[in-house]
PDB file of C-alpha atoms in Angstrom:
ATOM      1  CA  MET A   1     -12.153   9.702   7.725  1.00 75.00           C
ATOM      2  CA  LYS A   2     -11.141   7.453  10.607  1.00 87.00           C
ATOM      3  CA  SER A   3      -7.386   7.108  10.795  1.00 94.00           C
ATOM      4  CA  GLU A   4      -5.827   3.654  11.119  1.00 96.00           C
ATOM      5  CA  ILE A   5      -2.868   5.186  12.966  1.00 97.00           C
ATOM      6  CA  ASP A   6      -4.580   7.710  15.208  1.00 96.00           C
ATOM      7  CA  HIS A   7      -2.620   6.946  18.386  1.00 96.00           C
ATOM      8  CA  VAL A   8       0.738   6.978  16.589  1.00 97.00           C
ATOM      9  CA  LEU A   9      -0.167  10.341  15.083  1.00 97.00           C
ATOM     10  CA  GLY A  10      -0.846  11.625  18.589  1.00 95.00           C
ATOM     11  CA  LEU A  11       2.616  10.517  19.683  1.00 96.00           C
ATOM     12  CA  LEU A  12       4.217  12.210  16.679  1.00 96.00           C
ATOM     13  CA  TYR A  13       2.258  15.473  16.703  1.00 95.00           C
ATOM     14  CA  GLY A  14       4.402  18.462  15.791  1.00 94.00           C
ATOM     15  CA  THR A  15       7.029  16.467  13.909  1.00 96.00           C
ATOM     16  CA  LYS A  16       7.885  16.255  10.211  1.00 96.00           C
ATOM     17  CA  GLU A  17       6.926  12.599  10.324  1.00 97.00           C
ATOM     18  CA  TYR A  18       3.437  13.514  11.533  1.00 97.00           C
ATOM     19  CA  ASP A  19       2.916  15.721   8.465  1.00 97.00           C
ATOM     20  CA  ILE A  20       4.194  13.012   6.095  1.00 97.00           C
ATOM     21  CA  LEU A  21       1.914  10.391   7.623  1.00 98.00           C
ATOM     22  CA  VAL A  22      -1.171  12.610   7.461  1.00 97.00           C
ATOM     23  CA  GLU A  23      -0.535  13.407   3.786  1.00 97.00           C
ATOM     24  CA  THR A  24       0.129   9.760   2.973  1.00 97.00           C
ATOM     25  CA  GLU A  25      -3.068   8.590   4.647  1.00 98.00           C
ATOM     26  CA  LEU A  26      -5.066  11.224   2.769  1.00 97.00           C
ATOM     27  CA  LEU A  27      -3.612  10.001  -0.524  1.00 97.00           C
ATOM     28  CA  TYR A  28      -4.374   6.390   0.414  1.00 97.00           C
ATOM     29  CA  GLN A  29      -7.955   7.417   1.157  1.00 96.00           C
ATOM     30  CA  SER A  30      -8.197   9.207  -2.192  1.00 95.00           C
ATOM     31  CA  ILE A  31      -7.074   6.011  -3.964  1.00 95.00           C
ATOM     32  CA  LYS A  32      -9.636   3.995  -2.000  1.00 94.00           C
ATOM     33  CA  ASP A  33     -12.471   6.394  -2.851  1.00 93.00           C
ATOM     34  CA  ARG A  34     -11.725   6.355  -6.574  1.00 92.00           C
ATOM     35  CA  GLN A  35     -11.239   2.607  -6.674  1.00 93.00           C
ATOM     36  CA  SER A  36     -14.437   1.976  -4.707  1.00 92.00           C
ATOM     37  CA  PHE A  37     -16.404   3.869  -7.345  1.00 91.00           C
ATOM     38  CA  TRP A  38     -14.551   1.975 -10.090  1.00 89.00           C
ATOM     39  CA  TYR A  39     -15.302  -1.397  -8.471  1.00 91.00           C
ATOM     40  CA  GLU A  40     -18.967  -0.531  -7.951  1.00 91.00           C
ATOM     41  CA  THR A  41     -19.572   0.732 -11.476  1.00 88.00           C
ATOM     42  CA  SER A  42     -17.361  -1.740 -13.356  1.00 89.00           C
ATOM     43  CA  ASN A  43     -17.931  -4.887 -11.256  1.00 88.00           C
ATOM     44  CA  PHE A  44     -14.328  -5.700 -12.137  1.00 88.00           C
ATOM     45  CA  THR A  45     -12.466  -6.886  -9.064  1.00 88.00           C
ATOM     46  CA  CYS A  46      -9.642  -9.293  -8.294  1.00 88.00           C
ATOM     47  CA  PRO A  47     -10.748 -12.907  -7.850  1.00 87.00           C
ATOM     48  CA  GLU A  48     -11.208 -13.561  -4.132  1.00 86.00           C
ATOM     49  CA  GLY A  49      -8.087 -14.901  -2.437  1.00 87.00           C
ATOM     50  CA  CYS A  50      -5.878 -14.604  -5.551  1.00 91.00           C
ATOM     51  CA  GLY A  51      -2.597 -13.181  -4.212  1.00 90.00           C
ATOM     52  CA  THR A  52      -0.638 -14.172  -7.333  1.00 93.00           C
ATOM     53  CA  CYS A  53       0.873 -10.694  -7.600  1.00 93.00           C
ATOM     54  CA  CYS A  54       2.510 -11.238  -4.176  1.00 94.00           C
ATOM     55  CA  HIS A  55       4.601 -14.175  -5.446  1.00 94.00           C
ATOM     56  CA  ASN A  56       8.169 -13.556  -6.612  1.00 94.00           C
ATOM     57  CA  PHE A  57       7.717  -9.896  -5.737  1.00 94.00           C
ATOM     58  CA  GLU A  58       8.733  -7.579  -2.921  1.00 95.00           C
ATOM     59  CA  PRO A  59       7.542  -3.963  -3.063  1.00 95.00           C
ATOM     60  CA  ASP A  60      10.069  -1.182  -2.909  1.00 96.00           C
ATOM     61  CA  LEU A  61       8.949   1.811  -0.900  1.00 97.00           C
ATOM     62  CA  LEU A  62       9.241   5.551  -0.920  1.00 97.00           C
ATOM     63  CA  GLU A  63      10.073   7.117   2.427  1.00 98.00           C
ATOM     64  CA  CYS A  64       6.437   8.118   3.010  1.00 97.00           C
ATOM     65  CA  GLU A  65       5.242   4.530   2.349  1.00 98.00           C
ATOM     66  CA  ALA A  66       7.833   3.060   4.690  1.00 98.00           C
ATOM     67  CA  LEU A  67       6.895   5.495   7.459  1.00 98.00           C
ATOM     68  CA  TYR A  68       3.200   4.726   7.039  1.00 98.00           C
ATOM     69  CA  MET A  69       3.823   0.974   7.048  1.00 98.00           C
ATOM     70  CA  ALA A  70       5.947   1.393  10.188  1.00 98.00           C
ATOM     71  CA  ALA A  71       3.275   3.523  11.872  1.00 98.00           C
ATOM     72  CA  TRP A  72       0.525   1.074  10.938  1.00 98.00           C
ATOM     73  CA  LEU A  73       2.483  -1.844  12.395  1.00 98.00           C
ATOM     74  CA  LEU A  74       3.260   0.049  15.607  1.00 98.00           C
ATOM     75  CA  GLU A  75      -0.428   0.943  15.940  1.00 98.00           C
ATOM     76  CA  ASN A  76      -1.951  -2.396  15.015  1.00 97.00           C
ATOM     77  CA  GLN A  77       0.688  -5.132  15.387  1.00 97.00           C
ATOM     78  CA  TYR A  78       3.110  -3.757  17.942  1.00 97.00           C
ATOM     79  CA  GLU A  79       4.974  -6.962  18.809  1.00 97.00           C
ATOM     80  CA  LYS A  80       5.426  -7.789  15.142  1.00 97.00           C
ATOM     81  CA  ALA A  81       6.741  -4.238  14.588  1.00 98.00           C
ATOM     82  CA  LEU A  82       9.409  -4.824  17.231  1.00 97.00           C
ATOM     83  CA  GLU A  83      10.443  -8.071  15.516  1.00 97.00           C
ATOM     84  CA  ILE A  84      10.751  -6.306  12.179  1.00 98.00           C
ATOM     85  CA  ALA A  85      12.750  -3.487  13.787  1.00 98.00           C
ATOM     86  CA  GLU A  86      15.283  -6.223  14.532  1.00 97.00           C
ATOM     87  CA  GLU A  87      15.025  -7.345  10.873  1.00 96.00           C
ATOM     88  CA  HIS A  88      12.956 -10.462  11.551  1.00 95.00           C
ATOM     89  CA  PHE A  89      10.036 -10.718   9.117  1.00 95.00           C
ATOM     90  CA  PRO A  90       7.413 -13.265  10.230  1.00 86.00           C
ATOM     91  CA  PHE A  91       6.454 -14.589   6.765  1.00 91.00           C
ATOM     92  CA  ASP A  92       9.750 -14.174   4.923  1.00 89.00           C
ATOM     93  CA  ASN A  93      10.251 -17.291   2.768  1.00 90.00           C
ATOM     94  CA  GLY A  94      12.204 -15.889  -0.188  1.00 88.00           C
ATOM     95  CA  LYS A  95       9.324 -16.654  -2.561  1.00 92.00           C
ATOM     96  CA  THR A  96       6.671 -14.065  -1.741  1.00 94.00           C
ATOM     97  CA  CYS A  97       6.303 -10.588  -0.258  1.00 95.00           C
ATOM     98  CA  PRO A  98       7.554 -10.840   3.349  1.00 95.00           C
ATOM     99  CA  PHE A  99       4.020  -9.987   4.549  1.00 96.00           C
ATOM    100  CA  PHE A 100       2.260 -12.682   2.499  1.00 95.00           C
ATOM    101  CA  ASP A 101       0.453 -15.136   4.795  1.00 94.00           C
ATOM    102  CA  GLU A 102      -0.303 -18.344   2.892  1.00 90.00           C
ATOM    103  CA  ALA A 103      -2.618 -19.571   5.648  1.00 90.00           C
ATOM    104  CA  ASP A 104      -4.850 -16.503   5.543  1.00 88.00           C
ATOM    105  CA  PRO A 105      -7.460 -16.585   2.743  1.00 86.00           C
ATOM    106  CA  TYR A 106      -6.827 -12.874   2.084  1.00 87.00           C
ATOM    107  CA  HIS A 107      -3.033 -13.330   2.349  1.00 93.00           C
ATOM    108  CA  CYS A 108      -1.850  -9.770   3.112  1.00 95.00           C
ATOM    109  CA  SER A 109      -0.991  -9.572   6.815  1.00 96.00           C
ATOM    110  CA  ILE A 110      -0.661  -5.754   6.793  1.00 96.00           C
ATOM    111  CA  TYR A 111      -3.527  -4.849   4.477  1.00 95.00           C
ATOM    112  CA  GLY A 112      -4.242  -1.485   6.108  1.00 96.00           C
ATOM    113  CA  GLY A 113      -0.577  -0.499   5.895  1.00 97.00           C
ATOM    114  CA  ARG A 114       0.241  -1.868   2.443  1.00 97.00           C
ATOM    115  CA  ALA A 115       2.273   0.049  -0.144  1.00 96.00           C
ATOM    116  CA  PHE A 116       1.084   2.137  -3.088  1.00 96.00           C
ATOM    117  CA  ILE A 117       1.824  -0.588  -5.650  1.00 95.00           C
ATOM    118  CA  CYS A 118      -0.261  -3.067  -3.639  1.00 95.00           C
ATOM    119  CA  ARG A 119      -3.175  -0.633  -3.567  1.00 95.00           C
ATOM    120  CA  LEU A 120      -2.938   0.184  -7.263  1.00 94.00           C
ATOM    121  CA  PHE A 121      -1.947  -3.094  -8.938  1.00 92.00           C
ATOM    122  CA  GLY A 122      -4.858  -4.476 -10.926  1.00 88.00           C
ATOM    123  CA  ALA A 123      -6.979  -1.361 -10.412  1.00 92.00           C
ATOM    124  CA  ALA A 124      -5.099   1.500 -12.041  1.00 95.00           C
ATOM    125  CA  CYS A 125      -4.444   3.046 -15.428  1.00 95.00           C
ATOM    126  CA  SER A 126      -1.142   4.135 -16.908  1.00 96.00           C
ATOM    127  CA  LEU A 127      -0.447   6.982 -19.326  1.00 95.00           C
ATOM    128  CA  GLY A 128      -0.123   6.367 -23.056  1.00 93.00           C
ATOM    129  CA  LYS A 129       2.282   8.076 -25.429  1.00 90.00           C
ATOM    130  CA  ASN A 130      -0.223  10.890 -25.993  1.00 91.00           C
ATOM    131  CA  GLY A 131      -0.542  11.521 -22.245  1.00 93.00           C
ATOM    132  CA  ALA A 132      -4.047  10.063 -22.020  1.00 94.00           C
ATOM    133  CA  PRO A 133      -4.937   7.188 -19.673  1.00 95.00           C
ATOM    134  CA  VAL A 134      -4.698   3.643 -21.011  1.00 96.00           C
ATOM    135  CA  TRP A 135      -5.920   0.495 -19.280  1.00 96.00           C
ATOM    136  CA  ARG A 136      -5.175  -3.196 -19.497  1.00 94.00           C
ATOM    137  CA  PRO A 137      -6.483  -6.067 -17.365  1.00 94.00           C
ATOM    138  CA  CYS A 138      -4.209  -7.507 -14.713  1.00 93.00           C
ATOM    139  CA  ARG A 139      -1.919 -10.100 -16.268  1.00 92.00           C
ATOM    140  CA  PHE A 140      -2.971 -12.586 -13.580  1.00 93.00           C
ATOM    141  CA  TYR A 141      -6.700 -12.134 -14.190  1.00 93.00           C
ATOM    142  CA  PRO A 142      -8.170 -15.476 -15.345  1.00 94.00           C
ATOM    143  CA  ASP A 143      -8.911 -15.724 -19.084  1.00 94.00           C
ATOM    144  CA  SER A 144     -12.212 -17.417 -18.293  1.00 94.00           C
ATOM    145  CA  LEU A 145     -13.439 -14.407 -16.306  1.00 93.00           C
ATOM    146  CA  LEU A 146     -12.333 -11.958 -19.008  1.00 94.00           C
ATOM    147  CA  ALA A 147     -14.180 -14.002 -21.634  1.00 95.00           C
ATOM    148  CA  ALA A 148     -17.307 -14.116 -19.459  1.00 93.00           C
ATOM    149  CA  ARG A 149     -17.681 -10.332 -19.497  1.00 91.00           C
ATOM    150  CA  ASN A 150     -20.300  -8.819 -21.791  1.00 88.00           C
ATOM    151  CA  PRO A 151     -18.726  -7.792 -24.063  1.00 89.00           C
ATOM    152  CA  PRO A 152     -15.631  -9.989 -23.483  1.00 93.00           C
ATOM    153  CA  ILE A 153     -12.408  -8.243 -22.440  1.00 94.00           C
ATOM    154  CA  GLN A 154      -9.265  -9.079 -24.362  1.00 94.00           C
ATOM    155  CA  ARG A 155      -5.795  -9.327 -22.873  1.00 94.00           C
ATOM    156  CA  LYS A 156      -4.570  -6.100 -24.462  1.00 95.00           C
ATOM    157  CA  GLN A 157      -4.062  -2.409 -23.775  1.00 95.00           C
ATOM    158  CA  TYR A 158      -7.161  -0.277 -24.235  1.00 95.00           C
ATOM    159  CA  THR A 159      -7.149   3.428 -25.015  1.00 95.00           C
ATOM    160  CA  GLN A 160      -9.222   5.689 -22.799  1.00 94.00           C
ATOM    161  CA  GLU A 161     -12.035   5.730 -25.365  1.00 94.00           C
ATOM    162  CA  GLU A 162     -11.986   1.947 -25.736  1.00 94.00           C
ATOM    163  CA  ALA A 163     -11.953   1.366 -21.987  1.00 92.00           C
ATOM    164  CA  GLU A 164     -14.793   3.803 -21.435  1.00 89.00           C
ATOM    165  CA  ALA A 165     -16.913   1.656 -23.739  1.00 87.00           C
ATOM    166  CA  PHE A 166     -16.613  -1.076 -21.083  1.00 86.00           C
ATOM    167  CA  PHE A 167     -16.618   1.011 -17.907  1.00 89.00           C
ATOM    168  CA  PRO A 168     -18.435   4.247 -16.924  1.00 86.00           C
ATOM    169  CA  VAL A 169     -15.288   5.446 -15.099  1.00 89.00           C
ATOM    170  CA  LEU A 170     -11.642   4.437 -15.078  1.00 92.00           C
ATOM    171  CA  PRO A 171      -9.453   3.712 -12.033  1.00 93.00           C
ATOM    172  CA  PRO A 172      -6.727   6.185 -10.952  1.00 94.00           C
ATOM    173  CA  VAL A 173      -3.566   6.671 -13.000  1.00 95.00           C
ATOM    174  CA  MET A 174      -0.641   5.020 -11.212  1.00 95.00           C
ATOM    175  CA  SER A 175       2.053   7.479 -12.312  1.00 94.00           C
ATOM    176  CA  THR A 176      -0.065  10.461 -11.214  1.00 94.00           C
ATOM    177  CA  VAL A 177      -0.477   8.969  -7.752  1.00 95.00           C
ATOM    178  CA  MET A 178       3.242   8.263  -7.464  1.00 95.00           C
ATOM    179  CA  GLU A 179       4.095  11.821  -8.511  1.00 95.00           C
ATOM    180  CA  GLN A 180       1.915  13.058  -5.639  1.00 95.00           C
ATOM    181  CA  ALA A 181       3.628  10.669  -3.252  1.00 96.00           C
ATOM    182  CA  ILE A 182       7.112  11.835  -4.220  1.00 95.00           C
ATOM    183  CA  THR A 183       6.231  15.448  -3.326  1.00 94.00           C
ATOM    184  CA  MET A 184       5.792  14.432   0.312  1.00 94.00           C
ATOM    185  CA  THR A 185       9.521  13.825   0.747  1.00 93.00           C
ATOM    186  CA  PRO A 186      11.150  15.822  -2.092  1.00 92.00           C
ATOM    187  CA  GLU A 187      14.575  15.549  -0.425  1.00 93.00           C
ATOM    188  CA  ASN A 188      14.403  11.761  -0.777  1.00 94.00           C
ATOM    189  CA  THR A 189      12.799  10.381  -3.940  1.00 95.00           C
ATOM    190  CA  GLU A 190      14.621   7.037  -3.950  1.00 95.00           C
ATOM    191  CA  THR A 191      12.914   3.737  -3.180  1.00 97.00           C
ATOM    192  CA  GLU A 192      14.199   0.743  -1.222  1.00 97.00           C
ATOM    193  CA  LEU A 193      12.949  -2.803  -0.749  1.00 97.00           C
ATOM    194  CA  ILE A 194      10.754  -3.426   2.277  1.00 97.00           C
ATOM    195  CA  ARG A 195      13.422  -5.490   4.032  1.00 96.00           C
ATOM    196  CA  ASP A 196      15.972  -2.690   3.584  1.00 97.00           C
ATOM    197  CA  ILE A 197      13.912   0.340   4.613  1.00 98.00           C
ATOM    198  CA  LEU A 198      11.168  -0.803   6.992  1.00 98.00           C
ATOM    199  CA  PRO A 199      13.231  -1.886  10.028  1.00 98.00           C
ATOM    200  CA  GLY A 200      14.954   1.500  10.158  1.00 98.00           C
ATOM    201  CA  SER A 201      11.634   3.316   9.699  1.00 98.00           C
ATOM    202  CA  ILE A 202      10.177   1.518  12.714  1.00 98.00           C
ATOM    203  CA  ARG A 203      13.260   2.323  14.795  1.00 98.00           C
ATOM    204  CA  ARG A 204      13.036   5.948  13.659  1.00 98.00           C
ATOM    205  CA  LEU A 205       9.451   6.294  14.922  1.00 97.00           C
ATOM    206  CA  LEU A 206      10.255   4.548  18.210  1.00 97.00           C
ATOM    207  CA  TRP A 207      13.154   6.963  18.708  1.00 96.00           C
ATOM    208  CA  ILE A 208      10.862   9.947  18.061  1.00 96.00           C
ATOM    209  CA  PHE A 209       8.375   8.602  20.627  1.00 94.00           C
ATOM    210  CA  THR A 210      11.194   8.659  23.160  1.00 91.00           C
ATOM    211  CA  MET A 211      12.402  12.125  22.145  1.00 88.00           C
ATOM    212  CA  ASN A 212       8.831  13.452  22.436  1.00 79.00           C
ATOM    213  CA  GLY A 213       8.642  12.109  25.983  1.00 73.00           C
ATOM    214  CA  ASN A 214       6.342   9.241  24.991  1.00 62.00           C
ATOM    215  CA  ASP A 215       8.668   6.362  25.830  1.00 57.00           C
ATOM    216  CA  ASN A 216       6.049   4.854  28.157  1.00 51.00           C
ATOM    217  CA  ASP A 217       3.051   5.704  25.992  1.00 52.00           C
ATOM    218  CA  THR A 218       3.249   3.363  23.041  1.00 55.00           C
ATOM    219  CA  PRO A 219       0.484   2.424  20.591  1.00 57.00           C
ATOM    220  CA  ARG A 220      -2.354   0.349  22.050  1.00 53.00           C
ATOM    221  CA  GLY A 221      -0.709   0.618  25.453  1.00 46.00           C
ATOM    222  CA  SER A 222       1.994  -1.940  24.654  1.00 47.00           C
ATOM    223  CA  PRO A 223       5.113  -1.900  26.848  1.00 39.00           C
ATOM    224  CA  ASN A 224       8.068  -0.093  25.316  1.00 41.00           C
ATOM    225  CA  ASN A 225      10.908  -1.834  27.148  1.00 37.00           C
ATOM    226  CA  ASN A 226      12.349  -3.249  23.897  1.00 37.00           C
ATOM    227  CA  ALA A 227      12.160  -0.029  21.915  1.00 36.00           C
ATOM    228  CA  ALA A 228      15.504   1.475  22.888  1.00 31.00           C
TER     229      ALA A 228
END
């Protein structure tokens, strides 16, 4: 698996944050693998360019998610990371996720660093009262596309047995994934909104770079003069 934050990991090697980031990326990859198989076998994917779930919604993050998002930004969008460290979000309009880019046809401006809920929404099961997986179509999925399936899919909750009549496999269970995520930082199981937790997470990683003697060795070779 090729890491999307390989240089940041090198700067953090030997720290607690390094371990958290490695575990988080492995869990993200596990989600991707299971969902890829689900998409391939079910042919049930989000309509291209939808983004409706990003409106009137801002994800709240566990510590591990915030650290990964911070690391991804520092690795891939360094200047934007510095802006966010100062609590300036480039797409913040009060109506969508602060990373929602209306001008981009795919909308998410940090797709590789997105949160668990963004990875799971629309492609995950939940657990029913009996502890077995249940599935329902995304509430934003167009009725016309549900009706066009053979057989048609109704806007309702399906038991595991009912869903397996439509699909050879089911997507991952959201609560199971989140339970795994919580174990990465058992001393901190609270969540905070992106705007409240991400700036500090970026500053935390920049500080560790400096403490590890990497103050002039920032991701992608970007200058670190503003990181103090």
